[in-house]
Short mmCIF file of C-alpha atoms in Angstrom, two decimals:
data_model
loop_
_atom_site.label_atom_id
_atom_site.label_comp_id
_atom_site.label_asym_id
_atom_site.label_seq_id
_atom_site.Cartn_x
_atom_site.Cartn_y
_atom_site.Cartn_z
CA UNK A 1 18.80 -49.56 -112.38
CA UNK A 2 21.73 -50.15 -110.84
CA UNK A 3 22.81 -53.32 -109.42
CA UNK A 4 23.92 -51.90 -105.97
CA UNK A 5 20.53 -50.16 -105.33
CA UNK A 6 18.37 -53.64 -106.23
CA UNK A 7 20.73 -55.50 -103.58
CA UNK A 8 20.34 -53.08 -101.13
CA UNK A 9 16.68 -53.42 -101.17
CA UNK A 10 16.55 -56.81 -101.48
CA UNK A 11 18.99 -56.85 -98.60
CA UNK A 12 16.50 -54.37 -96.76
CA UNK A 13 13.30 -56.25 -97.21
CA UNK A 14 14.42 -59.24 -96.96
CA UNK A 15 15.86 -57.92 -92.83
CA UNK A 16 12.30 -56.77 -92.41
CA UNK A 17 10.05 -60.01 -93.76
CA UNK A 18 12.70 -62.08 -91.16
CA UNK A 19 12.71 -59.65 -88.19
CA UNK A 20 8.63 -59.92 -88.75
CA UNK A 21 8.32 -63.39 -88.82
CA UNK A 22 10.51 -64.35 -85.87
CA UNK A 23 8.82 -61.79 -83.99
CA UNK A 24 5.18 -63.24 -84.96
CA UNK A 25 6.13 -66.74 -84.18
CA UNK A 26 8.20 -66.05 -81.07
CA UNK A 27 5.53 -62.87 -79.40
CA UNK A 28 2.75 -64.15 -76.77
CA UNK A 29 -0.72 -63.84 -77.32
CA UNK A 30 -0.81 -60.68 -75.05
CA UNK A 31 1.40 -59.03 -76.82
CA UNK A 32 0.39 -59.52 -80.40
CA UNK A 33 -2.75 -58.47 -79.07
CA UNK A 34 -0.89 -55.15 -78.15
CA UNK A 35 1.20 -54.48 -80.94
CA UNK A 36 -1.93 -55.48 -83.64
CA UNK A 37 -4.23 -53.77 -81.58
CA UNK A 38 -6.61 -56.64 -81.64
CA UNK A 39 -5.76 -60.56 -82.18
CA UNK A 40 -5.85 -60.04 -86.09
CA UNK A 41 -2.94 -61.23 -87.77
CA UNK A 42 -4.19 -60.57 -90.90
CA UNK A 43 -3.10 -57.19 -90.71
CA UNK A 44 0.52 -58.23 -90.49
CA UNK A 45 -0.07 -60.92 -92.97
CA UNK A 46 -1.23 -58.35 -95.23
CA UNK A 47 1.96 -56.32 -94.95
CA UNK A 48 3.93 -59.34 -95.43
CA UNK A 49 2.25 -59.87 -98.91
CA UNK A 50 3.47 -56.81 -100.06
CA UNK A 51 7.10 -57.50 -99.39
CA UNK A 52 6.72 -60.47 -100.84
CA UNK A 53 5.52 -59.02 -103.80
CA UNK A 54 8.11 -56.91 -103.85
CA UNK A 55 11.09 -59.04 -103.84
CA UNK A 56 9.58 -61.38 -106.91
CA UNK A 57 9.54 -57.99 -108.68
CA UNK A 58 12.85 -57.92 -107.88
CA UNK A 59 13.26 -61.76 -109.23
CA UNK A 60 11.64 -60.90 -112.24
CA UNK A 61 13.30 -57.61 -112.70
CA UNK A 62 10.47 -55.35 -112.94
CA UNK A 63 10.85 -53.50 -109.34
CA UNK A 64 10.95 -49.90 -109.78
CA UNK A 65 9.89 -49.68 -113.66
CA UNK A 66 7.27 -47.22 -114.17
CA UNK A 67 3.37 -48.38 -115.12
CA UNK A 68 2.91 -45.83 -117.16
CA UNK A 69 6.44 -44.86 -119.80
CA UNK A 70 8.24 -48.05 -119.02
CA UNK A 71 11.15 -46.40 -117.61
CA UNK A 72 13.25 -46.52 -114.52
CA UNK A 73 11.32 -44.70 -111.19
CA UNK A 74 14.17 -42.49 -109.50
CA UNK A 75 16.45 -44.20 -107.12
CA UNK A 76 15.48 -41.66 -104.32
CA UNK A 77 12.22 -42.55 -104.36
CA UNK A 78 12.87 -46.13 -104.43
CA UNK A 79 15.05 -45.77 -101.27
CA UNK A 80 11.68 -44.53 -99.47
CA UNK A 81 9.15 -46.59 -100.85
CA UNK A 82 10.28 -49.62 -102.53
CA UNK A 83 6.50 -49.93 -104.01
CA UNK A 84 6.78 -46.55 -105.76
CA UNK A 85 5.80 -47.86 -109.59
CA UNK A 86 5.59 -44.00 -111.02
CA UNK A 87 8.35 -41.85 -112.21
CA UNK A 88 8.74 -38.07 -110.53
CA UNK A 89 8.01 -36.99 -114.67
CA UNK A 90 4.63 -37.88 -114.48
CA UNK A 91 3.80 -36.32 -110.87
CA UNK A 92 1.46 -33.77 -110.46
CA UNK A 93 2.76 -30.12 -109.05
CA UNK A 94 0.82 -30.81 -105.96
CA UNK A 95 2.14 -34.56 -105.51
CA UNK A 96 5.67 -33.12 -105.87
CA UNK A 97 5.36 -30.59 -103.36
CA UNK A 98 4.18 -33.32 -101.01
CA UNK A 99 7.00 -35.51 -102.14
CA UNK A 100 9.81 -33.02 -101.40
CA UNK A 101 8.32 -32.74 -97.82
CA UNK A 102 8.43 -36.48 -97.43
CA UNK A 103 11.76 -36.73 -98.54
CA UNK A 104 13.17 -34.18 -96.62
CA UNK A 105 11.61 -35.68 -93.49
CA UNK A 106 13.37 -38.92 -94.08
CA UNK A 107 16.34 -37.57 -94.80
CA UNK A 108 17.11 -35.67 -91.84
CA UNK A 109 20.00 -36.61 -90.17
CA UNK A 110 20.14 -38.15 -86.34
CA UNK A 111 21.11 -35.71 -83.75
CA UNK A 112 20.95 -36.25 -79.79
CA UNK A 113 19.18 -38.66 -78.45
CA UNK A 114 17.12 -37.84 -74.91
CA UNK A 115 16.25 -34.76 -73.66
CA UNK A 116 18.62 -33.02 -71.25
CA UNK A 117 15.71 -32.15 -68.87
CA UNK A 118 11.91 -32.51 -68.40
CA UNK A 119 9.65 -29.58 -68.51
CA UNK A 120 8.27 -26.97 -66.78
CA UNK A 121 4.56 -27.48 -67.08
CA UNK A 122 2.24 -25.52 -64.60
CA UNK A 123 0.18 -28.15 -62.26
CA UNK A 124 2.35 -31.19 -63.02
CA UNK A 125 5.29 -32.65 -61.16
CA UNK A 126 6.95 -34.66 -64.40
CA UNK A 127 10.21 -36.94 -63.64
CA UNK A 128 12.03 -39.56 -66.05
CA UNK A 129 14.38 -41.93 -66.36
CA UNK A 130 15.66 -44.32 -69.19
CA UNK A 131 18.33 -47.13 -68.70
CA UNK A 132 19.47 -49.06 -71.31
CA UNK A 133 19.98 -52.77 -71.67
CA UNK A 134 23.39 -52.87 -73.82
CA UNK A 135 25.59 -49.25 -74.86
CA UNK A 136 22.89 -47.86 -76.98
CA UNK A 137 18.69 -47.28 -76.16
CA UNK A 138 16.14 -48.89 -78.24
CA UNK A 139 13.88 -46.74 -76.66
CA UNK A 140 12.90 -43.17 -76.67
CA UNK A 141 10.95 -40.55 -74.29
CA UNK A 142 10.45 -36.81 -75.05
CA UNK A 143 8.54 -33.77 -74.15
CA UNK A 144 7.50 -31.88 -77.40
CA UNK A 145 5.13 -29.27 -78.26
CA UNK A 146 1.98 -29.11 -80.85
CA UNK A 147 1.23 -25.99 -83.11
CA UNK A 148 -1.18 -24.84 -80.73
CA UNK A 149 1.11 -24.48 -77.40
CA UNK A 150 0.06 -28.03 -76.02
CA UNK A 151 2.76 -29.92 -74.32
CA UNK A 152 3.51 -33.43 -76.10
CA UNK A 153 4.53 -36.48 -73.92
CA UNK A 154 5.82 -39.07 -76.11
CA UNK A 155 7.30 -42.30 -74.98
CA UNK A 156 8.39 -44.90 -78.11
CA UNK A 157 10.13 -48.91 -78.30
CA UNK A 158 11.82 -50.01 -81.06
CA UNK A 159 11.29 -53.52 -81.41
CA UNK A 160 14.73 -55.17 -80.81
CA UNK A 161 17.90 -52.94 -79.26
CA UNK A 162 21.55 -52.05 -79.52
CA UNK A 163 22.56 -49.93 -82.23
CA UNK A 164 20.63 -50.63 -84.88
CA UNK A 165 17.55 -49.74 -82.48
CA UNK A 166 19.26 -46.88 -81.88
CA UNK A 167 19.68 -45.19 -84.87
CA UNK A 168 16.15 -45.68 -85.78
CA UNK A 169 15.26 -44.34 -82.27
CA UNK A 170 17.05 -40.70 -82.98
CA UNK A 171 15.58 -40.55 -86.55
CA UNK A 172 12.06 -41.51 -85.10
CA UNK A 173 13.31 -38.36 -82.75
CA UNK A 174 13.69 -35.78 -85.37
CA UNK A 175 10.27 -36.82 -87.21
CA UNK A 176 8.49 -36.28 -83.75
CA UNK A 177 10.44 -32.69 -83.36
CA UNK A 178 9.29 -32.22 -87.07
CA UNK A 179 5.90 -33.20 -87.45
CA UNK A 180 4.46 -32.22 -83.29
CA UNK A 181 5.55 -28.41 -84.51
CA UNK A 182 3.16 -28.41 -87.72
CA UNK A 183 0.04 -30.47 -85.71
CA UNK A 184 -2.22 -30.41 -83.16
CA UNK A 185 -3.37 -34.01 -83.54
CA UNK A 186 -0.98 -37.05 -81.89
CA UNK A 187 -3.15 -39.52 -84.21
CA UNK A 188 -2.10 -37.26 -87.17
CA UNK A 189 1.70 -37.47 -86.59
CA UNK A 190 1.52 -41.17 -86.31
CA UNK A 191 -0.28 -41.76 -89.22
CA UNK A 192 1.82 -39.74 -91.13
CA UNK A 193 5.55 -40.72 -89.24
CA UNK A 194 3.64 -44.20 -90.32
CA UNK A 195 3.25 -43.09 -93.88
CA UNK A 196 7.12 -42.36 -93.93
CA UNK A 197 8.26 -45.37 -92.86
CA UNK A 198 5.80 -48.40 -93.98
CA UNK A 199 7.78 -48.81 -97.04
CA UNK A 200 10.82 -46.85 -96.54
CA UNK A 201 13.90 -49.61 -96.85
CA UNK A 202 15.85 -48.50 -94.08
CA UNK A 203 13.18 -49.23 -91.58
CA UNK A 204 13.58 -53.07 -91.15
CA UNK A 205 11.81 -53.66 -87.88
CA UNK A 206 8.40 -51.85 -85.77
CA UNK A 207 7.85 -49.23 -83.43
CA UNK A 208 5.40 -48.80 -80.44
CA UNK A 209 4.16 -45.88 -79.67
CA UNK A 210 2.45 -43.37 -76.84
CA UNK A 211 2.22 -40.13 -77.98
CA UNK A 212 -0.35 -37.72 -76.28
CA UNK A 213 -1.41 -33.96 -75.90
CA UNK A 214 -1.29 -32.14 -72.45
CA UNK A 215 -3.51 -28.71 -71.60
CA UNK A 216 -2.56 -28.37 -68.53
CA UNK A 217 -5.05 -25.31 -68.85
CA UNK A 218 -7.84 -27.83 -68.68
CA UNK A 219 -5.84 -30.76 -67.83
CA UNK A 220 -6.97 -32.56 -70.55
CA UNK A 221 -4.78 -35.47 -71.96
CA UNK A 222 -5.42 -36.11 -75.97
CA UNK A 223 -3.43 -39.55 -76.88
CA UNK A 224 -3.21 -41.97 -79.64
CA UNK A 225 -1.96 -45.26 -78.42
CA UNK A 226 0.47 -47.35 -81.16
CA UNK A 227 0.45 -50.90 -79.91
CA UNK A 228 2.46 -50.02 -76.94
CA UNK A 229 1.91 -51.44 -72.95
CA UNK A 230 -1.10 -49.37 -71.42
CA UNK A 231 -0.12 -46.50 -69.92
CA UNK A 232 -1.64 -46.28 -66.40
CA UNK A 233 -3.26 -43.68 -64.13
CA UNK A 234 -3.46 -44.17 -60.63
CA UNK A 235 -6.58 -42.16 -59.15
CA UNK A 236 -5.97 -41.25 -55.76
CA UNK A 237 -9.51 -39.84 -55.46
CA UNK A 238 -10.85 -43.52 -56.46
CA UNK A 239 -8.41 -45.86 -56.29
CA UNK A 240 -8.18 -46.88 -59.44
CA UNK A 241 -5.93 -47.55 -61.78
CA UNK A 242 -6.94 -46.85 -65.16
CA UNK A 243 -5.08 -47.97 -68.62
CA UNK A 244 -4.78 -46.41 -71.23
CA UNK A 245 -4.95 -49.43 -74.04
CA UNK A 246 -3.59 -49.23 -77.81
CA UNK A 247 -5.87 -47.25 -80.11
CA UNK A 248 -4.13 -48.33 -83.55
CA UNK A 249 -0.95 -51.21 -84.75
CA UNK A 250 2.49 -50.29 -83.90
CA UNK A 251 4.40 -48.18 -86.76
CA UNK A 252 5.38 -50.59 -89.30
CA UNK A 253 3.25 -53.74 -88.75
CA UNK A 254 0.30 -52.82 -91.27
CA UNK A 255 -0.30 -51.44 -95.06
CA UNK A 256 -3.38 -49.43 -93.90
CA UNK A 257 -2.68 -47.89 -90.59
CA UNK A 258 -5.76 -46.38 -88.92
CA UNK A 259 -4.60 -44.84 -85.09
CA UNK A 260 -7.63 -43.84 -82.98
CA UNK A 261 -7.43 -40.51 -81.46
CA UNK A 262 -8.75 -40.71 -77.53
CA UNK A 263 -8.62 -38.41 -74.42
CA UNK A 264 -9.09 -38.91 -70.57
CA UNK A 265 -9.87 -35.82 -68.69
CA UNK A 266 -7.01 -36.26 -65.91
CA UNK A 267 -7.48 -34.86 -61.56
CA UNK A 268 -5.65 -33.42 -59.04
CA UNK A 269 -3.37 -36.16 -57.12
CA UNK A 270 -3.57 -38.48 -60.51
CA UNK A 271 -0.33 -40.11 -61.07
CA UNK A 272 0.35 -40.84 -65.14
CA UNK A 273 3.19 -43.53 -65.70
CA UNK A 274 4.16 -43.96 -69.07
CA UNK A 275 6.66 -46.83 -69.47
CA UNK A 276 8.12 -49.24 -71.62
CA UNK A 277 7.77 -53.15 -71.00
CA UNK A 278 11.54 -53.91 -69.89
CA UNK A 279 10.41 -53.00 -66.30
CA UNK A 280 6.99 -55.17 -66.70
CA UNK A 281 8.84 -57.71 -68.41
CA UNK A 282 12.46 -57.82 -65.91
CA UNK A 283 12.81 -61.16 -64.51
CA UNK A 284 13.74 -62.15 -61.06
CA UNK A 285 17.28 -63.91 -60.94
CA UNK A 286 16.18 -67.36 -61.67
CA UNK A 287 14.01 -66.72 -64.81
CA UNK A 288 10.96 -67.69 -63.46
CA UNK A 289 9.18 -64.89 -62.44
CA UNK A 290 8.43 -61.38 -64.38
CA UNK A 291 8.13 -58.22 -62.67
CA UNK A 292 4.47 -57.52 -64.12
CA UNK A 293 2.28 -54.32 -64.45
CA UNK A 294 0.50 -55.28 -60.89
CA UNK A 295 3.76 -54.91 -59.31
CA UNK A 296 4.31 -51.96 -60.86
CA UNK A 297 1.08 -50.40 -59.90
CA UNK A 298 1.52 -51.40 -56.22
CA UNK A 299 4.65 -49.51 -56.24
CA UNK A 300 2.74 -46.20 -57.31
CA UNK A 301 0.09 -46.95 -54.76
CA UNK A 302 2.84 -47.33 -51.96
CA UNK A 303 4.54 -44.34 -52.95
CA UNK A 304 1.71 -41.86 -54.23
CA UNK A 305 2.39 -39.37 -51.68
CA UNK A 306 5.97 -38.72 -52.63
CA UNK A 307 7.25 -36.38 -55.88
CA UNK A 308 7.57 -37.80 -59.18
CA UNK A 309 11.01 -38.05 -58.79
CA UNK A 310 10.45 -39.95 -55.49
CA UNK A 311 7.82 -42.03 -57.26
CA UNK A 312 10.53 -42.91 -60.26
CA UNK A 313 13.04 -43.62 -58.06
CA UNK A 314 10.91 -46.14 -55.88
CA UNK A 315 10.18 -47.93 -58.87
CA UNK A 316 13.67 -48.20 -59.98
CA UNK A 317 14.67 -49.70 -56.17
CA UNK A 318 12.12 -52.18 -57.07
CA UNK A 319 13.44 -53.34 -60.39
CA UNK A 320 16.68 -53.94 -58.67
CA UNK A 321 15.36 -55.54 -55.73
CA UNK A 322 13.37 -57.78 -57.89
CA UNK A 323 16.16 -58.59 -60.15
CA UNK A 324 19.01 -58.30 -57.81
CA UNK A 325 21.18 -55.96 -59.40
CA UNK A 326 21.19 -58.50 -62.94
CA UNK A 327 21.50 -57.46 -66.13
CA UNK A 328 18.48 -56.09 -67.68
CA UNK A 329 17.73 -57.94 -71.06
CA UNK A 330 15.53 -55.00 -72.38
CA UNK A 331 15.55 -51.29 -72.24
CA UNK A 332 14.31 -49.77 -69.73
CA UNK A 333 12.40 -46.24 -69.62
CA UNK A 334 10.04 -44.69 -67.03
CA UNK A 335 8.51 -41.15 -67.49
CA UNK A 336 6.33 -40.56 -64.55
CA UNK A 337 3.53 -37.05 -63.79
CA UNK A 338 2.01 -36.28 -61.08
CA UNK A 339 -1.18 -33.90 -61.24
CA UNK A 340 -1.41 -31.21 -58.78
#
């Protein structure tokens, strides 16, 4: 194998174990709690292990030699799972054709980032907005749509931001366009956008993710939570707010990712707000104070009789009267729907 390759993934996991371990020993409580989906770190530790394992293969020299002829597993394959221990020879035809879709997914090449506009959707008022801390988003919002004609709302954080967030934000964009086409399930495309990534060695870092299922025949909303903030709905009808908390681990924190699939049956006058945490977690000029998800609810509750443009826009006066027109040290991305 070639020298280049083994440096390259050496380079790669050793980004990832680094960019994992500052973030466990820096993140709060809450938020590991988030991200994990429960306060198991074991899950994390777990993935650890196997990068660990990894790069003392490389030590020793055996990373990428095949268990069962001895020789050299195919440098493609390497590049998307540096645990691949099999050569393509010895694949079934089956397990080839499901290779070939795998590595065409992670292949394809980064294209625009956000949508231009939101959709149409009968019986929703939909509005967004995304502003980015530095040039380039670590985050990403979209409106897709499943094999069977459902509208998908997905709203996504790369952990970290600037470019490097960035590009994995517009390839996480294409596998979304890819996958949501072929399903009907957002707990299937996670698991499998999951699948893709775990051990792929250009994906140093994690991803949360909301991805959910609108009928807006039935006004059903199907969602799979991936470690990210809850997503809230205020219910004018009971004043409530309710969240909607992580079902499964963020992409790229865990070996064996499990995402459960869960619905809420939504109402006429409930207001959805999918967000990402650099308006929850903004601070107030003198560091002291962030401006919080209660803060953010209050806003909706102020405001619930205007559009969801109106609604987005109130929250974004907010942010900059809270902050005072500072800079914003994370992205920051709103996508808000109104039921009607």
């Amino acid at each position: 194998m070639e020298t280049s390759l083994i440096n390259r993934i050496r380079e790669g996991l050793t980004e990832t174990k680094t960019n994992l371990e500052q973030w466990q020993e820096v993140a709060t409580e809450e938020t590991k709690e988030i991200c994990l989906c429960s306060g198991d770190e074991s899950v994390l530790q777990e993935h650890l292990h196997v990068i660990d394992a990894s790069l003392q293969k490389i030590e020793e020299g055996v990373l990428g030699v095949c268990e069962v002829c001895h020789g050299i597993v195919d440098d493609e394959l390497l590049l998307m799972d540096y645990t691949a221990a099999v050569c393509l020879s010895h694949y079934s035809e089956k397990e080839l054709r499901e290779l070939e879709s795998e590595l065409e997914l992670s292949q394809i090449v980064q294209r625009a980032v956000v949508p231009q506009k939101v959709p149409s959707i009968a019986g929703f008022d939909i509005a967004a907005f995304s502003r980015p801390s530095q040039i380039v988003s670590g985050d990403y919002f979209d409106f897709l749509q499943f094999k069977d004609g459902t509208h998908g709302l997905v709203v996504a954080d790369v952990s970290g931001h600037g470019v490097s967030a960035g590009m994995l934000m517009t390839s996480l964009q294409m596998a979304f366009h890819t996958l949501a086409s072929e399903s009907t399930s957002p707990s299937a495309v996670l698991e499998r956008i999951n699948h893709i990534y775990i051990h792929n060695i250009n994906f140093s870092t994690f991803v949360t993710i909301f991805f959910a299922s609108l009928n807006p025949q039935t006004k059903m909303l199907s969602y799979a939570n991936a470690g990210r903030n809850p997503p809230s709905i205020n219910r004018r009808e009971t004043k409530e707010d309710i969240c909607l908390k992580p079902t499964g681990a963020a992409i790229g924190l865990m070996e064996y990712f499990n995402v459960q699939p869960a619905a809420v049956q939504l109402m006429d006058g409930d207001i959805l707000l999918l967000y990402t945490d650099g308006a929850t977690e903004a601070f107030d000029p003198q560091g002291d104070e962030q401006f919080g998800s209660e803060r953010l609810a209050e806003v909706i509750r102020q405001n619930e009789d205007l559009s969801a443009d109106g609604i987005a826009n109130k929250i974004r006066q907010a942010l900059n009267d809270f902050t005072q027109g500072t800079l914003l040290a994370d992205d920051v991305t709103l996508v808000v729907s109104k039921v009607s």
